[in-house]
Amino acid sequence: MTVGRGVAVEVAGVGKTFLLPHGHRTTFKEYFLHPFHRTAYERQQALSDITFDIAEGEFFGIVGPNGSGKSTLLKVLAGIYRQDAGTVRVNGVLSPFIELGVGFNMELTARDNILINGTLLGLTRRQINDRFDEIVAFGELERFVDQKLKNFSSGMQVRLAYSVAIQVDFDILLLDEVLAVGDQEFQKRCFETLAEIRRAGKTIVFVSHDLGAIKEHCDRAMLLLNGSIQAMGDPEDVLAHYDALMHRDAVGPI
Amino acid sequence: MLAVIATAEFKLKYTGSVLGYAWSVLKPLALFTLLYLVFGRVFNLNELSPYYAVSLLVGIVLYSFFADATMLGLISIVTRDSLIRKIAFPRIIITTSVTLTAGMTLLINITVVGAFLAYKQITPQLDWLLIPLLLVELYAFTLGVSLILAALFVRLRDLQQVWELALQLFFYASPILYPIGFLPPWAQKLAFLNPFTQVMQDIRALLFYPDVASNRITAAGAFGGLGRVVPIAIAIGTLVVGYVYFRRQEPWFAERA
Ligand SMILES: Nc1ncnc2c1ncn2[C@@H]1O[C@H](COP(=O)(O)OP(=O)(O)O)[C@@H](O)[C@H]1O
Ligand SMILES: [Mg+2]
């Protein structure tokens, strides 16, 4: 089942609780009017006691209904959020993004956006220049490089974003529902590149609502529900569990 | 990375409107014209020195940089919440790059000051080479203040209004439009605790050396001997405090911004 040797990601007992906005947003006014008054926090437990490992070279899928904590988990892995319990150990270089097209600006050209986005993803200007043609060719966007991004369809934007993202050097790739907008043909090419990335021994953590893709591509999968792990292991089993759960919810009172 | 983001910010701010760019240069000039007419002409401060006008311009250009940079710095994290929720990278790059963008505007405004100096037929001196060093000190202080404000604004959402008010007070409390000689000695000392005042007075003293006394009053004059060390230490201290505080708050920016 596990392809590589070592452990790529080791998560132990991770918990994350958010203080809801009115809980921690204080103003000077409040400080002056009630200097000793402590606001009652409203808490939202997004993750509780999450423990799992991902092996090097594994294609690991995460599924679960909206609000179950999938994005929060990826953000904790990426270091965007700081967990308030447990530990995360990462072996290798993580992709710093979990969504594509970070920093895209509609008022700038595709060319400028490649530079900004690539830079945010950690590429040097030189690397971007060297890989520029490849990026544009993969997205099939040669004719559009000097057009403003606002003239791009959402599918074209995803193509551009994905083409930049796969140029980044990483050992572990985190993807949060990223391929939903592209057309069939482009999605197919994306999965081909993902397969190539795996053959290079790299690890992929893939959050998706595309259960077919999870079943087809993942070595293992995990089901999150209300911030806890409900099932983990063979994708078929996990998806069956998910299906039963959804079915039960759909039938019984929620 | 810093350069790319600062350039992009700069481009974004001013593409689509050549006017937008012109405005960032014209704003200090407009403020200057207004204040010059009121204080130079109506209140006759002009008569104190042949250099009153250009000395006021120097003050306003430096102040505009400090005000713009700290205001942009203050909102830098909170307004980029969607970016920082999606990607992990050192957040300090954001705040630094917006202050650098304000720095580019300062450089352009400095060329305007240069034109005034030429018009006044002031000949460049060798010791003007100290001016870039003074600007670096001002930048360090400005960046330190911006880092503190950026991290605090994530928590205190009315900080923007408070800081706007503080900048107004800062303007009138600093000897920008009145000569520092107007202040009693104890108030001069107090004013020179502010690195901004020290830098401004040092630059004025370098540019208008043969002028009346007040342009020659510098931190060294007010505190004696090594007096400059005090505001310089405050500038460096502010940068250190800003850096440490920012780094300590950084892990929670993504969820709070
Ligand atoms: N920055 C935040 N502040 C407060 N609550 C949050 C924040 N981010 C996520 N949450 C909450 O955490 C829970 C899990 O959200 P998320 O991880 O986005 O779920 P998913 O990606 O599985 O749809 C939700 O209840 C959501 O409202
Ligand atoms: Mg999500």
XYZ file of C-alpha atoms and ligand atoms in Angstrom, chain A residues 70-71 176-177, ligand 2:
5
model
C -10.577 19.501 5.641
C -9.265 22.943 4.724
C -7.688 21.686 -1.653
C -10.543 21.209 -4.133
Mg -12.744 23.545 2.456
